[in-house]
Coordinates of C-alpha atoms in Angstrom, one line a residue:
M265 CA -37.8 -7.3 -84.3
N266 CA -38.2 -11.6 -83.2
L267 CA -39.7 -10.1 -79.2
E268 CA -38.8 -13.7 -78.4
T269 CA -35.1 -13.4 -78.7
D270 CA -32.2 -11.4 -77.7
D271 CA -31.1 -9.0 -81.0
W272 CA -27.9 -7.2 -80.1
H273 CA -28.0 -4.5 -82.0
W274 CA -31.4 -3.7 -80.6
Q275 CA -30.3 -4.4 -77.1
E276 CA -27.2 -1.2 -77.2
I277 CA -29.9 0.8 -78.7
F278 CA -32.0 0.3 -75.3
E279 CA -28.6 0.3 -73.4
S280 CA -27.7 3.9 -74.6
L281 CA -31.1 5.3 -73.5
H282 CA -32.2 8.1 -70.4
N283 CA -35.3 6.6 -70.3
G284 CA -36.1 3.3 -68.4
V285 CA -37.5 1.5 -71.3
V286 CA -40.0 -2.6 -69.8
V287 CA -40.5 -4.4 -73.1
I288 CA -42.5 -8.3 -72.4
N289 CA -43.8 -10.3 -74.4
R290 CA -47.3 -12.3 -74.2
N291 CA -45.8 -14.4 -71.7
K292 CA -45.8 -11.3 -69.9
D293 CA -42.1 -12.5 -70.1
V294 CA -40.0 -9.6 -69.1
I295 CA -37.1 -9.5 -72.3
V296 CA -36.3 -6.0 -72.5
F297 CA -35.6 -4.4 -68.9
N298 CA -32.5 -1.5 -70.1
K299 CA -29.7 0.4 -67.8
A300 CA -32.0 3.1 -67.4
A301 CA -34.5 1.0 -65.9
A302 CA -32.5 -0.8 -63.5
T303 CA -31.1 2.7 -62.1
V304 CA -34.4 4.2 -61.9
L305 CA -36.6 1.2 -60.3
N306 CA -33.6 -0.1 -58.3
I307 CA -33.5 -3.4 -59.6
P308 CA -30.9 -5.9 -61.2
Q309 CA -31.4 -6.2 -64.5
A310 CA -30.3 -9.6 -64.2
Q311 CA -33.2 -10.1 -61.3
V312 CA -35.6 -9.1 -64.2
I313 CA -34.7 -10.8 -67.3
G314 CA -36.8 -13.4 -68.0
A315 CA -39.3 -12.7 -64.8
Q316 CA -42.8 -12.2 -65.1
I317 CA -43.6 -8.6 -65.2
E318 CA -46.8 -8.6 -62.2
Q319 CA -43.1 -10.7 -60.1
V320 CA -41.4 -7.4 -60.8
I321 CA -43.4 -4.6 -60.2
S322 CA -46.4 -5.8 -59.0
N323 CA -48.5 -3.4 -59.5
T324 CA -48.0 -2.5 -63.5
R325 CA -50.1 -2.0 -65.4
L326 CA -48.4 -4.1 -68.6
V327 CA -50.0 -6.7 -68.8
Q328 CA -53.3 -4.6 -68.5
V329 CA -52.0 -2.8 -71.8
M330 CA -51.6 -5.3 -73.8
E331 CA -54.6 -6.8 -73.5
T332 CA -56.6 -4.8 -73.9
G333 CA -54.2 -2.8 -76.8
T334 CA -55.2 0.4 -75.0
K335 CA -52.4 3.2 -74.8
E336 CA -51.7 4.4 -71.9
L337 CA -49.6 8.0 -71.5
N338 CA -48.2 10.4 -68.9
Q339 CA -49.7 8.1 -66.3
R340 CA -47.8 8.6 -62.6
I341 CA -47.4 5.3 -61.1
E342 CA -45.2 4.9 -57.6
I343 CA -42.4 2.1 -57.6
N344 CA -40.7 0.5 -54.7
G345 CA -41.7 4.3 -53.6
M346 CA -40.9 6.0 -56.4
E347 CA -43.0 8.7 -58.2
I348 CA -42.8 7.7 -61.7
V349 CA -44.3 8.7 -65.3
S350 CA -44.8 5.7 -67.9
N351 CA -46.2 6.1 -71.9
R352 CA -46.9 2.2 -71.9
S353 CA -48.3 0.9 -74.9
P354 CA -49.6 -2.3 -76.8
I355 CA -46.4 -3.8 -79.5
R356 CA -48.4 -5.3 -82.3
R357 CA -47.2 -7.5 -85.6
G358 CA -49.6 -7.0 -88.2
K359 CA -53.7 -7.0 -86.5
E360 CA -51.8 -9.2 -83.5
I361 CA -51.0 -8.1 -80.5
I362 CA -47.8 -9.6 -79.7
G363 CA -46.1 -7.7 -76.3
A364 CA -46.3 -4.2 -75.0
V365 CA -43.6 -1.8 -74.1
A366 CA -43.0 0.7 -70.9
I367 CA -40.8 3.7 -71.1
F368 CA -40.6 5.8 -68.3
Q369 CA -38.7 8.1 -66.3
D370 CA -38.0 9.7 -62.4
I371 CA -40.7 12.2 -62.2
A372 CA -38.6 14.6 -59.8
E373 CA -36.2 15.0 -63.3
L374 CA -38.8 16.3 -64.8
E375 CA -40.2 18.5 -61.8
D376 CA -36.2 19.8 -62.2
L377 CA -36.7 20.9 -65.9
S378 CA -40.6 22.1 -65.0
H379 CA -38.9 24.8 -62.4
K380 CA -36.1 25.1 -64.2
L381 CA -38.9 27.0 -67.2
D382 CA -40.9 28.2 -64.3
T383 CA -37.4 30.2 -62.9
F384 CA -36.3 31.0 -67.1
K385 CA -40.0 32.6 -67.1
A386 CA -39.6 34.6 -64.2
I387 CA -36.1 35.7 -65.7
N388 CA -37.2 37.0 -68.6
K389 CA -39.6 38.8 -67.0
S390 CA -37.3 40.7 -65.1
L391 CA -36.0 41.6 -67.8
D392 CA -38.8 42.5 -69.4
D393 CA -39.4 44.6 -66.4
V394 CA -36.3 46.3 -66.7
I395 CA -35.4 47.0 -69.7
E396 CA -39.3 49.2 -69.9
S397 CA -37.8 50.7 -67.2
L398 CA -35.3 53.0 -68.5
D399 CA -35.0 56.1 -69.3
D400 CA -33.3 55.6 -72.3
G401 CA -35.6 54.0 -75.6
I402 CA -33.8 49.9 -76.9
V403 CA -34.8 48.3 -80.1
V404 CA -33.2 44.9 -80.7
A405 CA -33.4 43.2 -83.5
N406 CA -32.3 39.9 -85.1
A407 CA -29.5 38.5 -87.6
Q408 CA -32.0 39.3 -90.5
G409 CA -32.3 43.2 -89.6
I410 CA -36.1 42.9 -88.2
I411 CA -37.2 44.5 -85.2
V412 CA -38.3 42.2 -82.5
R413 CA -38.9 44.4 -79.7
A414 CA -39.0 48.1 -78.8
N415 CA -39.4 49.5 -75.3
G416 CA -41.4 52.2 -74.0
A417 CA -39.0 54.7 -73.8
Y418 CA -37.8 54.2 -77.7
Q419 CA -41.7 55.2 -78.6
Q420 CA -41.8 58.4 -76.6
M421 CA -38.9 59.6 -77.9
T422 CA -39.4 59.0 -81.6
G423 CA -43.0 59.1 -81.5
I424 CA -43.2 54.6 -83.5
T425 CA -45.4 52.7 -81.9
V426 CA -45.0 49.2 -81.6
K427 CA -46.9 48.0 -84.4
E428 CA -45.6 50.6 -86.8
F429 CA -42.0 49.3 -85.6
V430 CA -42.4 46.2 -84.6
G431 CA -42.1 42.8 -87.0
K432 CA -40.7 44.7 -90.3
H433 CA -37.1 44.9 -91.8
V434 CA -35.2 47.9 -91.0
R435 CA -34.7 48.6 -94.8
D436 CA -38.6 49.3 -95.3
L437 CA -38.4 51.1 -92.2
L438 CA -36.4 53.2 -94.3
K439 CA -37.8 53.8 -97.4
Q440 CA -40.9 54.7 -95.3
G441 CA -39.7 57.9 -94.5
Y442 CA -39.3 56.4 -90.0
M443 CA -35.8 56.8 -89.9
N444 CA -33.0 58.5 -91.1
K445 CA -30.2 55.7 -91.1
S446 CA -30.5 52.5 -90.1
V447 CA -27.4 51.7 -86.7
T448 CA -28.7 47.8 -87.2
E449 CA -27.8 47.4 -90.9
M450 CA -23.9 49.5 -89.4
V451 CA -24.0 47.1 -86.9
L452 CA -24.1 43.7 -89.1
E453 CA -22.1 45.0 -91.5
R454 CA -19.0 46.0 -89.5
R455 CA -20.0 43.6 -86.6
S456 CA -18.8 46.4 -84.4
K457 CA -20.0 49.1 -82.0
V458 CA -20.8 52.1 -83.7
N459 CA -22.0 55.1 -82.4
V460 CA -23.7 58.0 -84.9
M461 CA -26.5 60.7 -84.6
D462 CA -29.9 60.7 -86.1
I463 CA -33.0 63.5 -85.7
R464 CA -36.3 61.3 -84.5
N465 CA -38.9 63.5 -84.4
G466 CA -37.4 66.7 -83.9
K467 CA -34.9 65.6 -80.7
D468 CA -31.2 65.5 -80.9
L469 CA -30.0 60.9 -80.6
L470 CA -27.6 59.6 -80.1
M471 CA -27.8 55.8 -81.1
S472 CA -25.3 53.6 -79.9
G473 CA -26.0 50.1 -81.7
N474 CA -24.0 46.7 -79.8
P475 CA -23.8 43.1 -81.8
V476 CA -24.4 40.2 -79.4
F477 CA -22.5 37.0 -80.6
D478 CA -23.8 33.6 -80.2
E479 CA -21.8 30.6 -78.9
N480 CA -20.5 30.2 -82.5
G481 CA -18.9 34.0 -83.5
N482 CA -22.6 35.0 -85.1
I483 CA -23.8 38.0 -84.8
S484 CA -28.0 36.8 -83.4
H485 CA -29.2 39.8 -82.0
V486 CA -28.3 43.9 -82.8
V487 CA -29.1 45.7 -79.7
T488 CA -29.3 50.3 -79.7
A489 CA -29.2 52.1 -77.0
V490 CA -30.8 55.7 -78.7
R491 CA -30.2 58.6 -75.9
D492 CA -31.8 62.1 -76.1
V493 CA -28.3 63.9 -75.9
S494 CA -29.8 67.2 -74.7
Q495 CA -29.5 65.3 -71.0
L496 CA -25.9 64.9 -71.5
N497 CA -24.6 68.6 -72.1
E498 CA -23.4 69.3 -68.8
L499 CA -21.2 65.6 -69.3
K500 CA -19.9 65.6 -73.4
G501 CA -18.6 69.4 -71.3
K502 CA -16.3 67.3 -69.1
L503 CA -15.6 64.6 -72.0
A504 CA -14.8 67.2 -74.0
E505 CA -12.6 69.5 -72.0
S506 CA -10.9 66.2 -71.1
E507 CA -10.2 65.6 -74.5
Q508 CA -8.9 68.6 -75.4
I509 CA -6.3 67.8 -72.2
R510 CA -5.6 64.3 -73.9
D511 CA -5.5 65.2 -77.4
K512 CA -2.6 68.2 -76.4
Y513 CA -0.5 65.5 -74.2
L514 CA -1.0 63.0 -77.2
Y515 CA 0.0 65.1 -79.8
E516 CA 3.4 66.6 -77.8
L517 CA 3.9 62.6 -77.0
E518 CA 3.7 62.2 -81.1
Q519 CA 5.3 64.8 -82.4
L520 CA 8.7 64.4 -80.1
R521 CA 8.6 61.0 -78.7
S522 CA 6.8 58.7 -80.8
R523 CA 6.7 57.3 -83.8
Q524 CA 4.4 58.7 -87.0
S525 CA 2.2 56.0 -88.5
F526 CA 2.0 56.5 -92.0
Q527 CA -0.5 58.6 -93.5
K528 CA -1.4 57.5 -97.0
I529 CA -0.8 60.6 -100.3
I530 CA -3.9 60.8 -102.3
T531 CA -2.9 61.4 -105.7
K532 CA -3.9 60.9 -109.6
D533 CA -1.3 63.9 -111.2
P534 CA 1.5 62.4 -113.0
V535 CA 3.7 65.0 -111.9
M536 CA 2.8 64.6 -108.2
Q537 CA 2.8 60.6 -108.2
K538 CA 6.2 60.7 -109.6
K539 CA 7.4 63.0 -106.4
L540 CA 5.8 59.9 -104.6
D541 CA 7.5 57.1 -106.5
M542 CA 11.2 59.2 -105.5
A543 CA 10.4 59.4 -102.5
Y544 CA 9.8 55.4 -102.0
Y545 CA 12.9 54.8 -104.5
V546 CA 14.8 57.1 -102.0
A547 CA 13.2 55.7 -98.8
N548 CA 16.3 52.2 -99.4
V549 CA 19.3 54.4 -98.7
D550 CA 20.2 57.3 -95.8
S551 CA 20.1 59.8 -98.4
N552 CA 19.5 63.1 -96.4
V553 CA 16.5 64.1 -98.2
L554 CA 14.9 68.3 -98.6
I555 CA 11.6 68.8 -99.1
L556 CA 10.7 71.9 -100.4
G557 CA 6.8 73.5 -101.2
E558 CA 4.1 76.1 -99.7
T559 CA 2.6 75.2 -96.3
G560 CA -0.4 72.9 -96.8
V561 CA 1.0 70.7 -99.4
G562 CA 1.6 67.5 -96.7
K563 CA 5.6 68.0 -96.6
E564 CA 5.1 66.5 -93.3
L565 CA 3.4 63.6 -94.9
I566 CA 6.3 62.8 -97.6
A567 CA 9.2 62.8 -94.5
Q568 CA 6.8 59.6 -92.4
L569 CA 5.9 58.1 -96.4
I570 CA 10.4 58.4 -96.6
H571 CA 10.4 57.0 -92.8
R572 CA 8.1 54.8 -92.9
A573 CA 9.1 52.9 -96.3
S574 CA 12.9 52.8 -94.9
K575 CA 14.7 50.4 -92.8
R576 CA 14.6 52.9 -89.7
A577 CA 10.4 52.4 -89.4
K578 CA 10.9 50.6 -86.5
Q579 CA 13.0 53.5 -84.3
P580 CA 11.8 56.6 -83.7
F581 CA 10.7 59.4 -86.5
M582 CA 11.5 63.0 -84.2
K583 CA 10.0 65.6 -85.6
I584 CA 11.6 69.3 -85.0
N585 CA 9.9 72.6 -86.0
C586 CA 12.7 74.3 -86.5
G587 CA 10.0 78.1 -86.7
A588 CA 8.4 76.8 -83.5
I589 CA 11.1 76.4 -80.7
P590 CA 12.3 79.6 -79.5
S591 CA 15.7 80.7 -80.8
N592 CA 17.5 80.8 -77.1
L593 CA 15.8 77.0 -76.6
L594 CA 17.4 75.5 -79.7
E595 CA 20.4 74.4 -78.9
S596 CA 19.0 72.4 -75.8
E597 CA 16.6 70.2 -77.7
F598 CA 18.3 70.2 -80.5
F599 CA 21.5 68.3 -78.8
G600 CA 20.8 68.4 -74.9
Y601 CA 23.1 69.0 -71.6
E602 CA 24.6 67.6 -69.6
S603 CA 23.9 68.8 -65.6
G604 CA 24.4 71.6 -64.1
A605 CA 24.9 72.8 -67.7
F606 CA 22.9 76.2 -67.3
T607 CA 20.7 77.8 -65.1
G608 CA 17.4 76.2 -64.2
A609 CA 19.0 73.0 -66.0
L610 CA 17.6 69.4 -64.8
K611 CA 19.5 67.9 -62.3
E612 CA 19.5 64.1 -64.2
G613 CA 20.7 66.5 -67.5
K614 CA 18.6 65.3 -70.8
A615 CA 19.0 63.9 -74.3
G616 CA 18.1 66.0 -77.1
L617 CA 16.5 65.2 -79.6
F618 CA 18.7 63.8 -82.0
E619 CA 19.6 61.7 -79.7
L620 CA 16.4 60.3 -78.9
A621 CA 16.3 59.5 -82.9
Q622 CA 19.5 57.2 -82.5
G623 CA 19.0 54.3 -85.4
G624 CA 15.4 56.1 -86.7
T625 CA 14.8 60.3 -88.4
I626 CA 15.5 63.7 -87.9
F627 CA 12.5 65.7 -89.4
L628 CA 14.2 69.0 -89.5
D629 CA 10.2 70.6 -90.6
E630 CA 11.0 74.9 -92.0
V631 CA 14.7 74.0 -91.8
G632 CA 15.1 77.5 -93.4
E633 CA 14.0 79.3 -89.8
L634 CA 17.2 78.3 -88.4
S635 CA 19.7 81.2 -86.8
L636 CA 22.7 81.3 -88.5
D637 CA 25.8 79.7 -85.6
L638 CA 22.3 77.5 -84.8
Q639 CA 23.1 76.5 -88.7
V640 CA 26.6 76.1 -87.9
K641 CA 25.8 73.6 -85.1
V642 CA 23.7 71.3 -87.5
L643 CA 26.2 70.7 -90.4
R644 CA 28.9 69.3 -87.4
A645 CA 26.1 66.9 -86.8
I646 CA 25.8 66.2 -90.0
Q647 CA 29.8 66.6 -91.2
D648 CA 30.5 64.6 -88.4
K649 CA 27.3 62.0 -87.4
E650 CA 28.2 62.9 -84.1
I651 CA 26.6 65.6 -80.7
T652 CA 28.1 66.9 -77.8
R653 CA 25.7 67.8 -75.3
I654 CA 25.7 71.0 -73.8
G655 CA 28.5 70.7 -70.7
G656 CA 29.1 67.9 -72.1
K657 CA 32.7 66.3 -73.5
K658 CA 32.2 63.1 -74.3
P659 CA 30.9 63.0 -78.5
I660 CA 28.2 60.9 -79.0
L661 CA 27.5 58.7 -82.2
L662 CA 24.7 59.1 -84.0
D663 CA 22.7 57.2 -85.9
V664 CA 20.2 58.9 -87.8
R665 CA 18.9 60.3 -91.4
I666 CA 17.9 63.6 -92.2
V667 CA 15.8 65.2 -93.9
A668 CA 14.6 68.5 -93.9
A669 CA 11.6 70.8 -95.2
T670 CA 11.1 74.2 -95.8
N671 CA 8.1 76.2 -98.2
R672 CA 10.9 80.0 -98.2
Q673 CA 13.6 79.4 -101.6
L674 CA 16.5 78.3 -99.3
E675 CA 18.7 78.9 -103.0
D676 CA 17.4 82.8 -102.6
M677 CA 18.4 82.7 -98.6
V678 CA 22.0 81.4 -99.1
R679 CA 22.6 84.2 -102.0
K680 CA 21.6 87.0 -99.1
K681 CA 23.7 85.1 -96.8
E682 CA 20.8 84.4 -94.9
F683 CA 20.9 80.6 -94.7
R684 CA 24.3 78.7 -95.3
E685 CA 25.6 78.0 -98.5
D686 CA 27.7 73.8 -97.2
L687 CA 24.7 73.0 -95.6
Y688 CA 22.4 73.7 -97.9
Y689 CA 24.4 71.1 -100.1
R690 CA 24.0 68.6 -96.9
L691 CA 20.7 68.8 -96.9
N692 CA 20.1 69.2 -100.7
V693 CA 20.7 65.7 -101.6
V694 CA 17.6 64.3 -102.5
P695 CA 15.3 67.4 -103.7
I696 CA 11.4 66.4 -103.5
H697 CA 9.7 69.8 -104.9
I698 CA 6.3 69.0 -103.9
P699 CA 3.8 71.5 -105.6
P700 CA 0.6 73.4 -104.7
L701 CA -2.6 71.8 -104.9
R702 CA -3.9 74.3 -107.6
D703 CA -1.0 73.0 -109.9
R704 CA -3.6 69.7 -109.7
K705 CA -6.5 70.2 -109.2
A706 CA -7.6 66.5 -110.4
D707 CA -6.5 65.5 -106.8
I708 CA -9.5 68.0 -105.7
L709 CA -11.8 65.7 -105.9
S710 CA -10.7 63.2 -104.3
L711 CA -9.2 64.5 -101.5
V712 CA -12.6 66.1 -100.9
A713 CA -13.9 62.8 -101.1
E714 CA -11.2 61.7 -98.7
F715 CA -11.8 64.5 -96.3
L716 CA -16.0 64.7 -96.5
G717 CA -16.1 60.7 -95.8
R718 CA -13.5 61.4 -92.6
F719 CA -15.7 63.7 -90.8
N720 CA -19.3 61.8 -92.0
L721 CA -17.2 59.2 -90.2
K722 CA -16.4 60.8 -87.6
Y723 CA -19.3 62.7 -85.9
G724 CA -21.8 60.4 -87.6
F725 CA -23.0 62.6 -90.5
Q726 CA -24.4 61.2 -93.6
K727 CA -23.2 65.3 -95.1
W728 CA -22.8 65.4 -99.0
I729 CA -21.6 68.0 -101.2
H730 CA -23.8 69.9 -103.5
P731 CA -22.0 69.7 -107.7
D732 CA -22.6 73.7 -107.6
V733 CA -20.0 73.5 -104.5
M734 CA -17.8 71.3 -106.7
D735 CA -17.5 73.3 -109.3
V736 CA -16.2 76.6 -106.5
F737 CA -13.7 73.9 -105.4
L738 CA -12.3 73.7 -108.4
E739 CA -12.5 77.6 -109.1
H740 CA -10.6 77.8 -106.0
D741 CA -6.6 79.0 -106.0
W742 CA -6.6 77.1 -102.6
P743 CA -3.6 78.9 -101.4
G744 CA -3.2 77.2 -98.1
N745 CA -2.7 74.3 -100.1
I746 CA -4.6 70.5 -98.9
R747 CA -4.5 72.3 -95.2
E748 CA -7.1 74.7 -96.6
L749 CA -9.4 72.1 -98.1
E750 CA -9.1 69.8 -95.5
N751 CA -10.3 72.6 -92.9
T752 CA -12.9 73.4 -95.3
I753 CA -14.4 70.1 -95.4
E754 CA -14.6 70.6 -91.7
R755 CA -16.0 73.5 -91.5
L756 CA -18.8 72.4 -93.3
V757 CA -19.4 69.4 -91.7
V758 CA -19.4 70.9 -88.6
T759 CA -22.0 73.2 -89.1
Q760 CA -24.6 73.0 -91.9
R761 CA -27.3 71.5 -90.1
E762 CA -28.7 69.5 -93.7
D763 CA -26.8 66.9 -95.6
C764 CA -26.8 68.3 -98.8
I765 CA -24.1 71.1 -97.8
G766 CA -25.2 74.0 -100.9
I767 CA -23.8 76.8 -102.3
N768 CA -25.3 78.7 -99.3
A769 CA -22.7 77.2 -96.7
L770 CA -19.9 78.4 -98.5
A771 CA -21.3 82.0 -97.6
E772 CA -19.0 82.6 -94.0
T773 CA -15.9 80.4 -96.2
S774 CA -13.0 81.8 -97.8
L775 CA -14.9 81.0 -100.8
R776 CA -17.9 83.4 -100.0
S777 CA -16.3 85.8 -103.0
L778 CA -17.5 82.7 -105.4
K779 CA -20.8 82.3 -104.6
P780 CA -22.8 82.6 -107.7
T781 CA -24.8 85.8 -108.3
T782 CA -28.5 86.0 -109.8
G783 CA -27.5 87.6 -112.7
D784 CA -26.4 84.2 -114.8
I785 CA -29.1 82.7 -115.3
T786 CA -27.4 79.3 -115.4
S787 CA -25.6 79.9 -111.5
L788 CA -29.4 81.7 -110.9
E789 CA -31.2 77.9 -111.4
A790 CA -28.7 76.0 -109.6
Y791 CA -29.2 79.4 -106.2
L792 CA -32.4 77.8 -106.6
E793 CA -31.9 74.4 -106.6
G794 CA -29.8 75.0 -103.6
E795 CA -32.8 76.9 -101.6
E796 CA -35.2 74.1 -103.1
C797 CA -32.8 71.5 -101.4
R798 CA -31.9 72.7 -98.4
V799 CA -36.0 73.6 -97.7
I800 CA -36.5 69.8 -98.3
A801 CA -33.5 68.2 -96.1
E802 CA -34.9 70.7 -93.7
A803 CA -38.3 69.5 -94.0
Y804 CA -37.5 65.8 -93.8
R805 CA -35.6 65.8 -90.9
K806 CA -38.0 67.7 -89.1
T807 CA -40.6 65.0 -89.1
G808 CA -38.4 62.3 -90.1
S809 CA -41.1 60.4 -92.6
T810 CA -41.6 62.0 -96.1
R811 CA -45.8 61.7 -96.3
K812 CA -45.4 64.6 -92.8
A813 CA -42.0 66.6 -95.0
A814 CA -45.3 66.7 -97.8
A815 CA -47.8 67.5 -95.7
M816 CA -45.5 70.4 -94.4
L817 CA -44.3 71.8 -97.8
K818 CA -48.1 71.3 -98.8
I819 CA -46.8 68.6 -101.8
S820 CA -47.8 65.4 -102.5
Q821 CA -46.0 62.1 -100.9
S822 CA -44.8 61.1 -104.3
S823 CA -43.5 65.1 -105.0
M824 CA -41.4 64.8 -101.7
V825 CA -39.9 61.4 -102.2
N826 CA -38.6 62.6 -106.5
K827 CA -37.3 65.8 -105.4
M828 CA -35.5 63.4 -102.0
R829 CA -34.1 61.3 -104.8
K830 CA -32.7 64.3 -107.0
Y831 CA -31.5 66.2 -104.4
K832 CA -30.2 62.6 -102.8
I833 CA -31.7 62.8 -99.6
E834 CA -33.2 59.5 -99.3
A835 CA -30.2 57.6 -101.3
K836 CA -27.7 58.7 -97.9
S837 CA -30.4 56.9 -96.1
F838 CA -31.0 53.9 -98.2
K839 CA -27.3 52.7 -98.2
E840 CA -26.8 52.7 -94.5

């Protein structure tokens, strides 16, 4: 750079700087005086450029810096009643000093920045005090899963010190037995709030992990709040009561008024798959469908599938349980009534379920339970495609699709004159017979996996089923079909404290008669393994670490780890 000439490229750079810049040449002439300098010093640029520096700034030390060749950094100076902080340096070309430069800033700006920094420190200290004052445990991890903070309440709940915990990756803490599951990794994976139950230091803890997002939408931290749930028993009781009331109304609303969402039907059985293919195929037409099968095989799910795959999917799906509504109320529930139709009738009248299903699908569940006189009226509604409210005279045209289901043998009922033949043939346009679970045992493993995953997620568990129990499931005939299997899995998940659901868990179920006897050598080995699995899991649950559990059982830590791996107790923890 030639200090004797104006280079417009460098001048633009100087003008863009926030700090004031003053440059003099060897003759003490000011050759650079940018806008920031003019603003800070309140001196017009035109008055300064080319002038002697000492004429512009009487108490300047820029000349001394040039003559001595010594830098002066962070120097305070008062100019025109304004205090600034300045960094002054000589300008060299080789060994020759050809000028000097001063870069300065209004000290008020620096003091404001310092004040903000002090304020930030105070806020940070206050936040630290707040976190430490909480009764709930607080753990903070960064986006890489490394623990950066744990308050005193967390340490007291879990029995883990800061030295053992902070600065370590949650996966390493899992391996070392400090925890059974990592909420942090769940949050990082799902990018949403996660609530799980865990056992630490002999306490049942509710752990709520929350992601913290930066301005770019990336997770910067995960904050996990930990609470001893024994303190929440009263609140949980009230919450359970309110949830029961809520679920009751939701159930009624879904059954009578709302559309039912499609649920995936799990099967590997070729016969069952053909039934599903048929259901999908006939969904595109309006032919009546009769779904046959035992209780619990999933007839309602097939009906929902047909509705959701049809052109009527956005219209109502109305389920009518013909066996659940009192016979004296069936007609008014089916077809509705006008004002004053009978004693106790609503003043404004009421629309029936057939009318409410306009444009959608009517699902007549347990149709075999209809009385003969009501069968006549349902037949007329299907044939004429119209209904008349009780007490009314004006017919209401119907645009509904009929899907019926029953677990009874309608053909036998027709022969016995218990079910109208003409209604039977009206409903039986497309029959779909759902095979019982005992005839499609290939689906049992898939269904068990589905139900186990669903209930683990719902209740925050990590239960798994021992192979011996799976063998019993495959041997059982399941008279209650899929509903029985689902209820059995939920019962095992919520009643067994150990993560391993072993053969002993079946003692209080309908499968207990199939429990292996000690007279069979193979079953005895399975029984002993099940007992060992239970003891290992219980010791680990109580202590929370492989080292402490091994000491309790008087075995080496390596043996404890190997046995946990054998029974998959350790593996399930590492996956979190």
